[in-house]
Coordinates of C-alpha atoms in Angstrom, one line a residue:
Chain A
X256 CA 20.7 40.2 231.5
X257 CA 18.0 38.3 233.2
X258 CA 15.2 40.1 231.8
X259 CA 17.1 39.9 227.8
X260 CA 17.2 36.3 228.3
X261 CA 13.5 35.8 229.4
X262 CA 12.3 38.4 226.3
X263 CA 14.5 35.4 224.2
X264 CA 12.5 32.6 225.3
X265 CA 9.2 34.6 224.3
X266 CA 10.4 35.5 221.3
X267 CA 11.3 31.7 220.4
X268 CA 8.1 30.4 221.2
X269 CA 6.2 32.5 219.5
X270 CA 7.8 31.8 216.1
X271 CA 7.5 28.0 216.9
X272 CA 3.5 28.6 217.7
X273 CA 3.0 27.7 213.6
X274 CA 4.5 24.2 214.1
X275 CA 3.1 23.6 217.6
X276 CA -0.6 24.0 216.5
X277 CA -0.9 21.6 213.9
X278 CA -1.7 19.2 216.0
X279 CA -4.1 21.4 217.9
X280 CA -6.2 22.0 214.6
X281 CA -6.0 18.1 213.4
X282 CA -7.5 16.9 216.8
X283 CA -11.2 17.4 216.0
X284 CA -10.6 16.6 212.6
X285 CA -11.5 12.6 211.9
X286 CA -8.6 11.1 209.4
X287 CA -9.3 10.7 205.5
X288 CA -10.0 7.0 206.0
X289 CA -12.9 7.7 208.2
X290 CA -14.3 10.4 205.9
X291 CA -14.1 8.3 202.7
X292 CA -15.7 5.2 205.0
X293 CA -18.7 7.8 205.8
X294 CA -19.0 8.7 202.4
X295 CA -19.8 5.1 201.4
X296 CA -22.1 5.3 204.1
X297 CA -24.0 8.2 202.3
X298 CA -24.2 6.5 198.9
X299 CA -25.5 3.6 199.8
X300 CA -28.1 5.1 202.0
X301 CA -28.9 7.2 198.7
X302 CA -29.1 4.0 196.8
X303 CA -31.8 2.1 199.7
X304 CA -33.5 5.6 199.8
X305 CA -34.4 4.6 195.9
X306 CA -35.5 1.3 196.8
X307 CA -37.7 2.3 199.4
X308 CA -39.1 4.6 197.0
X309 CA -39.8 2.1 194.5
X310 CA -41.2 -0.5 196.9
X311 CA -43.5 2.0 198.7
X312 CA -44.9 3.7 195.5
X313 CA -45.2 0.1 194.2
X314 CA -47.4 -0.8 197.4
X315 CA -49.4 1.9 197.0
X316 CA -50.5 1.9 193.5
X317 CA -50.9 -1.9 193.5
X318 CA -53.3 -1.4 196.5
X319 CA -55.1 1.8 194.7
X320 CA -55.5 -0.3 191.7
X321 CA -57.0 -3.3 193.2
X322 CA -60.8 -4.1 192.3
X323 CA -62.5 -6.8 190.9
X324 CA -66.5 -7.2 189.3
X325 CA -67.6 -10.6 189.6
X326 CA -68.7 -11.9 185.8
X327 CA -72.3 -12.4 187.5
X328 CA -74.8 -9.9 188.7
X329 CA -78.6 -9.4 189.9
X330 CA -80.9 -7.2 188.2
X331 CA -80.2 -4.6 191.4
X332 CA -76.8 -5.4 192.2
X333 CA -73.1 -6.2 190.8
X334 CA -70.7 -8.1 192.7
X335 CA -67.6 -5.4 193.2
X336 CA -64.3 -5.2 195.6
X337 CA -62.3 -2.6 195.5
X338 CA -59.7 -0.5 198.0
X339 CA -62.1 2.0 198.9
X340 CA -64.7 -1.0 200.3
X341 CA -62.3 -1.1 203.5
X342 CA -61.1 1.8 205.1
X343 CA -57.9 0.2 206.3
X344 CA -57.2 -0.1 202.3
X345 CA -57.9 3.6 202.0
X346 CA -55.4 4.7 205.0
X347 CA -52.7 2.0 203.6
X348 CA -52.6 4.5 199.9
X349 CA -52.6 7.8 201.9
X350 CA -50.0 6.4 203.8
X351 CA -47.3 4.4 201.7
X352 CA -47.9 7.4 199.2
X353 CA -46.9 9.5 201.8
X354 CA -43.9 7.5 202.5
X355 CA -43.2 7.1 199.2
X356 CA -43.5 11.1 198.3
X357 CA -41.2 11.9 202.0
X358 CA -38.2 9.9 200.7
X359 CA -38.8 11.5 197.3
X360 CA -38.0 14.9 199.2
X361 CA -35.4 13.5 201.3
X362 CA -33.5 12.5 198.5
X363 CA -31.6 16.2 198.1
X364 CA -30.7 16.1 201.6
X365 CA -29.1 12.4 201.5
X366 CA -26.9 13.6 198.3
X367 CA -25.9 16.9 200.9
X368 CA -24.1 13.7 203.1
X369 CA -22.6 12.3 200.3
X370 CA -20.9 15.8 199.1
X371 CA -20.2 17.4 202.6
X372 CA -19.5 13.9 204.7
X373 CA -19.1 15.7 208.1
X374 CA -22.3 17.6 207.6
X375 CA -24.3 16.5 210.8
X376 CA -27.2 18.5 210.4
X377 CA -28.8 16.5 207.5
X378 CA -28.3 13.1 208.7
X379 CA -29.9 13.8 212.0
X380 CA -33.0 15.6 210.5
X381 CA -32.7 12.6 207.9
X382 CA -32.7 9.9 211.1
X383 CA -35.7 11.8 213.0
X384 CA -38.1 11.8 209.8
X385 CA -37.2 8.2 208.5
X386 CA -38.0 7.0 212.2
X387 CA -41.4 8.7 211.7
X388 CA -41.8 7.3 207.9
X389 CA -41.1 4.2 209.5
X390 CA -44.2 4.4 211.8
X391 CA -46.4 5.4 209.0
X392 CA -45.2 2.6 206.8
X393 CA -45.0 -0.1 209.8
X394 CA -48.9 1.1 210.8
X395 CA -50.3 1.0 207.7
X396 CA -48.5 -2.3 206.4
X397 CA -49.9 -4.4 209.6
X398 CA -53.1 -2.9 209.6
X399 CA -53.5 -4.1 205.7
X400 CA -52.2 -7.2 206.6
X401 CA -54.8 -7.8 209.7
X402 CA -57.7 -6.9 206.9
X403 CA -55.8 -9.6 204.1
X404 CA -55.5 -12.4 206.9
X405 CA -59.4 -11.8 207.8
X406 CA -60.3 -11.6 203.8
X407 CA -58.0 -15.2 203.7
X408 CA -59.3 -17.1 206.6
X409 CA -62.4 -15.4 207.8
X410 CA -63.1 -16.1 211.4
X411 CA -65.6 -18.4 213.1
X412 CA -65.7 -16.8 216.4
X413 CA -66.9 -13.6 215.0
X414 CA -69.1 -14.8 212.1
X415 CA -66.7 -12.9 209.4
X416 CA -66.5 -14.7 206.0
X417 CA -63.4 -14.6 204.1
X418 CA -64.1 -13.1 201.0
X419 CA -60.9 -14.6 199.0
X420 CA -63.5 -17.4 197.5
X421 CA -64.9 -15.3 195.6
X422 CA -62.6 -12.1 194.6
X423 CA -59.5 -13.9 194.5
X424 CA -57.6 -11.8 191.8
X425 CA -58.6 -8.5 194.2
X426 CA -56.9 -11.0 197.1
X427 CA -53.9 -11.1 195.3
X428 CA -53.3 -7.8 194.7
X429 CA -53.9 -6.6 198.2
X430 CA -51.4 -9.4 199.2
X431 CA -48.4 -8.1 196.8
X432 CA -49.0 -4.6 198.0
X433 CA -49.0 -5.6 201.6
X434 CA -45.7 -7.3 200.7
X435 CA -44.6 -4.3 198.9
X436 CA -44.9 -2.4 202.3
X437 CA -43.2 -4.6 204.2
X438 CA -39.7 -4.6 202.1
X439 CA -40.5 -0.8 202.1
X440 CA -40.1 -0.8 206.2
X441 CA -36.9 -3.3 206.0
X442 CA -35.5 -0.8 203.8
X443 CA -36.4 2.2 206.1
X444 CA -35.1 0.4 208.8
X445 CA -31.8 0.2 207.0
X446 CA -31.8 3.6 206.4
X447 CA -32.3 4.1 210.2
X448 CA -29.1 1.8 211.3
X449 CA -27.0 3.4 208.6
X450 CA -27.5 7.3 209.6
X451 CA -27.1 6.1 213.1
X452 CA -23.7 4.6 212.2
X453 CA -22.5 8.0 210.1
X454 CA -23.5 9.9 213.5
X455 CA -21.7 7.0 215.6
X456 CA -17.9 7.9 213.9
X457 CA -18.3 11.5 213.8
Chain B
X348 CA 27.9 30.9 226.5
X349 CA 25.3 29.9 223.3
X350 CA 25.2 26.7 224.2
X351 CA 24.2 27.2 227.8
X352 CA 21.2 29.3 227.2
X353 CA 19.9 26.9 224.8
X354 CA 20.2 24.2 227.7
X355 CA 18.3 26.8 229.9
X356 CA 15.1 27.5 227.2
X357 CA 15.0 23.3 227.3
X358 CA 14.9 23.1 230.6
X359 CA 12.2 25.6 230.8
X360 CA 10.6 23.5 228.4
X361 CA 10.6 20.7 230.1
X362 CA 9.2 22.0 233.4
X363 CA 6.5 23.2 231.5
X364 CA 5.0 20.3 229.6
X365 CA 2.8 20.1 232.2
X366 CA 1.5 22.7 231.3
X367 CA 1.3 22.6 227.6
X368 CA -0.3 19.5 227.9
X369 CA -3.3 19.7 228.9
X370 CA -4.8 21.1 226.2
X371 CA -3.6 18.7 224.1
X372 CA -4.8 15.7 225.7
X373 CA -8.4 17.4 226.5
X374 CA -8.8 18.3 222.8
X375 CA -10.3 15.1 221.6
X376 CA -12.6 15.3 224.9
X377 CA -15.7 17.2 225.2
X378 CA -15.9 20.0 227.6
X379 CA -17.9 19.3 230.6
X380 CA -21.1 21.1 230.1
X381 CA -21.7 18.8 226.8
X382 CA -20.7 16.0 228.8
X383 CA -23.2 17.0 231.8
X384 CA -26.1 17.5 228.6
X385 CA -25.0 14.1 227.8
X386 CA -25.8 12.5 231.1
X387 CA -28.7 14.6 231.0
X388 CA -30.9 12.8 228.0
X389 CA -29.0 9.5 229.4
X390 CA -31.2 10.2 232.8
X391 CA -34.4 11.3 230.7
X392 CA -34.0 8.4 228.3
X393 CA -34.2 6.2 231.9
X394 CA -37.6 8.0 232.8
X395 CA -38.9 7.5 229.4
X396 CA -37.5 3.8 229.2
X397 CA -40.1 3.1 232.3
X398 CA -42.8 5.1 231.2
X399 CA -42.8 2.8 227.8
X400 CA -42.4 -0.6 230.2
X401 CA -45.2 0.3 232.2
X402 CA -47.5 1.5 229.2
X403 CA -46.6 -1.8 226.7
X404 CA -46.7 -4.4 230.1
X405 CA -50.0 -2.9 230.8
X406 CA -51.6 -3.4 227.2
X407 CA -50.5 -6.6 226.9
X408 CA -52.2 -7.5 230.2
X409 CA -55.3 -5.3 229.5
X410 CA -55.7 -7.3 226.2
X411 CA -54.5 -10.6 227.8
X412 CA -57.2 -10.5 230.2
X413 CA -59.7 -9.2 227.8
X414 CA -62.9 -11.8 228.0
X415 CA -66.7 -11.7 228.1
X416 CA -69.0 -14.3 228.4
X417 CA -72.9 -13.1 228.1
X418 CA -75.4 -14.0 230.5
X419 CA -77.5 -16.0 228.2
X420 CA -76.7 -19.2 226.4
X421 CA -78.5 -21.8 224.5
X422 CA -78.5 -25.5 225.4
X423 CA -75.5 -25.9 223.3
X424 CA -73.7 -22.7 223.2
X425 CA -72.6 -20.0 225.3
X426 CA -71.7 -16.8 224.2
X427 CA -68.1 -15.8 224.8
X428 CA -65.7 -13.8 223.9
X429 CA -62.2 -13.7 223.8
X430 CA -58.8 -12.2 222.7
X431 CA -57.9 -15.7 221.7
X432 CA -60.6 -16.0 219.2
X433 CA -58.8 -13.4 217.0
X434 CA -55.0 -14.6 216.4
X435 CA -54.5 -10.7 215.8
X436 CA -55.3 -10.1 219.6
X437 CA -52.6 -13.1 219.9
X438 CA -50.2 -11.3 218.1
X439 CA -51.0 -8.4 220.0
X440 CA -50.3 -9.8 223.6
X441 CA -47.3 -12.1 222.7
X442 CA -45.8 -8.9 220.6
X443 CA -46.3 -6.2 223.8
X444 CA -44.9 -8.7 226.1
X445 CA -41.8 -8.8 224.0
X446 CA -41.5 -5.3 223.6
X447 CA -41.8 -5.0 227.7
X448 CA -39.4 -7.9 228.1
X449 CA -36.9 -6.0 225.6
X450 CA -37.3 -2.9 227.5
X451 CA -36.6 -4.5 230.8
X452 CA -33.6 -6.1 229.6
X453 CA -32.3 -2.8 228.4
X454 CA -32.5 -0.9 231.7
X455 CA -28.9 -1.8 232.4
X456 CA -27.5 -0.9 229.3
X457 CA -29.2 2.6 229.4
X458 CA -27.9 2.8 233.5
X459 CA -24.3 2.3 231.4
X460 CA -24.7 5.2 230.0
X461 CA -25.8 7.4 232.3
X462 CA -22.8 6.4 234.4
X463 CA -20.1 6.7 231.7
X464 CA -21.9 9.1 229.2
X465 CA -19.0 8.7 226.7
X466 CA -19.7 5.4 226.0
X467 CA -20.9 4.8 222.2
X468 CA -21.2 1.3 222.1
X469 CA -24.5 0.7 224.5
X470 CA -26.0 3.6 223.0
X471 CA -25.3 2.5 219.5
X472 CA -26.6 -1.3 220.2
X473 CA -30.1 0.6 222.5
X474 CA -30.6 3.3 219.2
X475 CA -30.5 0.0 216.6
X476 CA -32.6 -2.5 219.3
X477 CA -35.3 0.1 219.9
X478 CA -35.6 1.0 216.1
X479 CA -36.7 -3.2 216.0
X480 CA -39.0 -2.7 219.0
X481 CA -40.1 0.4 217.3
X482 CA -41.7 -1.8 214.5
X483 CA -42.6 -4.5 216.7
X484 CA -45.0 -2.4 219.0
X485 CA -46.1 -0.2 216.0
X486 CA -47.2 -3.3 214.1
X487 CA -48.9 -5.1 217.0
X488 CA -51.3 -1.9 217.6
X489 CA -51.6 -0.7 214.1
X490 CA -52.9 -4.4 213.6
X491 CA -55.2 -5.2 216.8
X492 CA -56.5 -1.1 215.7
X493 CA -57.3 -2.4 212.2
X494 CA -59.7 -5.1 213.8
X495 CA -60.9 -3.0 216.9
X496 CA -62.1 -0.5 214.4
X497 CA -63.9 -3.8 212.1
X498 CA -65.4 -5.1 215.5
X499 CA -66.5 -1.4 216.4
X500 CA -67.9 -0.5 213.1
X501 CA -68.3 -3.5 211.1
X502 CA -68.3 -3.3 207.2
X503 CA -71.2 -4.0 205.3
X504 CA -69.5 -4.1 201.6
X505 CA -67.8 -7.8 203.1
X506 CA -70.9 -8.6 205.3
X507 CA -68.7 -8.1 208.7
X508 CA -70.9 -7.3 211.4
X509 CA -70.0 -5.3 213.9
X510 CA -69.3 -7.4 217.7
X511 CA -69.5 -4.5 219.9
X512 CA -73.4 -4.1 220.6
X513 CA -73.2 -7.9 222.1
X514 CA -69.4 -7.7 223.5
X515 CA -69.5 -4.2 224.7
X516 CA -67.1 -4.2 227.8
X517 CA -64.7 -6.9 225.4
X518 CA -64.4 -3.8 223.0
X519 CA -63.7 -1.6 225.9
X520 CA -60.8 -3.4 227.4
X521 CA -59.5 -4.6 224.0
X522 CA -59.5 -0.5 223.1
X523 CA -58.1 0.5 225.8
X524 CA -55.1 -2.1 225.1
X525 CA -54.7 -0.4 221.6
X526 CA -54.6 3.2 223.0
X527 CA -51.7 1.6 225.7
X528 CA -49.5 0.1 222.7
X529 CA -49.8 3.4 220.9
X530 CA -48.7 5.3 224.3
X531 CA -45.5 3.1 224.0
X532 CA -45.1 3.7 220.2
X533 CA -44.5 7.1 220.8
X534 CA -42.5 6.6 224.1
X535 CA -40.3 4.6 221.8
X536 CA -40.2 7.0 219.1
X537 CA -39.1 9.5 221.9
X538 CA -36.2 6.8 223.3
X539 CA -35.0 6.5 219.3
X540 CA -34.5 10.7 218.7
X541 CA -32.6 10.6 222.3
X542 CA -30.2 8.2 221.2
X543 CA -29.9 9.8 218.0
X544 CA -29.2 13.5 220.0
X545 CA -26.8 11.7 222.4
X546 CA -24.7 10.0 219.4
X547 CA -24.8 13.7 217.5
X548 CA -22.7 15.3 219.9
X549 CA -20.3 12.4 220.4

């Protein structure tokens, strides 16, 4: 009799093992709220990553486009400036099209997050490689912008001339791209914060 | 007869939650090993955390005390120079002393988490604060590099003479403070991905 009654007791919970687990499996899972909260994470990083994009080509070509010839010249030379005269120019198009062409290719990975929200994979390779784009777009920004200031102003102390007197238009358009670059790092930033906020909930 | 088995199986129930429980409540938990991984890159994100104090403290300091005065001088001049005579070199030191002030005052957030390594929040707050210093430091050297390599080099398209032949130790120690703030750009970078890792198994 004793033995029946313990075989009963087996018996019984194993049948009742289907309603006992649920919980089990849901545990891990996060609750639809959260998912459809991480999703709208993913689509607007998508829609930043496109702005980036746009303001880091735009940077770049302005730069790569900028020269001026001076109306005047002497029988052996013309007055020119262009992007190439300055290498810190030169490095500031490598590198903000560099930026611009990673995001390009990042942008099938940021549409993976938006269809598969708990995907983890992609958003952390995403956050490594924007931290880096970030670098690349912070360097080359400042470093154009030390170059602009010193083209502006000039400084005494080291007997450099600004140059702005003179090429003015060529000024400008260095400015505007070295404004370009710097919403393209505020955007990259964002992009940072965001994936680190999808990694935060899951 | 029934209804006293049925009182027996509850019984056996009961005494057994303890049991039955535990997995449930250690479900949403990690297991230990992850958790000890966790406190691992918490400790190593310490390490690193100093390394970067030490290497942006000691490039503000290099460039901070960067001067040269030459041992000739006319009756009314005498030839010096200084970090202050190039506001980028001013950027540079007040920028690096932030960054090292920032780090300093996040010591006891990252000691948090190495204590309770299932803490989001500090790591959350230290991932989003060191993306800012991130783009701090990076501008400061990307910046004071754009004008080292001017003062190195010079460029003849804009007439900028090169400094170094005169200044030559100035150069030196105002290199020197560059190669320091890019050591703690990538320290940084390094502190950033640990975060990231840390918040990816949470």
């Amino acid at each position: 009799m004793k033995s029946g009654d313990a075989a009963t007791i087996e018996m019984q919970e194993t049948s009742a093992a289907a309603k006992g687990k649920a919980p089990l499996l849901q545990a891990p899972l996060p609750p639809p709220r959260l998912e459809g909260w991480r999703k709208g994470i993913a689509i607007f990083d998508f829609i930043i990553r496109i702005c980036a994009i746009v303001a880091a080509l735009a940077a770049a070509a302005a730069m790569g486009t900028s020269e001026e010839t001076l109306p005047f010249f002497t029988q052996f030379f013309q007055f020119q400036a262009s992007y190439d005269d300055l290498p810190t120019f030169e490095f500031f198009v490598i590198a903000m099209a560099l930026v611009g062409g990673y995001l390009v290719l990042s942008l099938p990975f940021s549409i993976v997050t938006i269809v598969r929200p708990r995907a983890i994979g992609p958003r952390f390779l995403l956050l490594i490689l924007d931290t880096v784009a970030l670098t690349l777009a912070t360097s080359a920004g400042a470093a154009a912008a030390a170059i602009v200031y010193l083209a502006h102003n000039g400084n005494p102390n080291t007997n450099w001339l600004a140059i702005c007197q003179q090429f003015g238009d060529f000024c400008q358009k260095v400015s505007g791209a070295v404004v370009g670059s710097f919403i393209a790092v505020v955007l990259i930033m964002v992009l940072v914060v965001l994936s680190a906020m999808a990694l935060r909930r899951i």
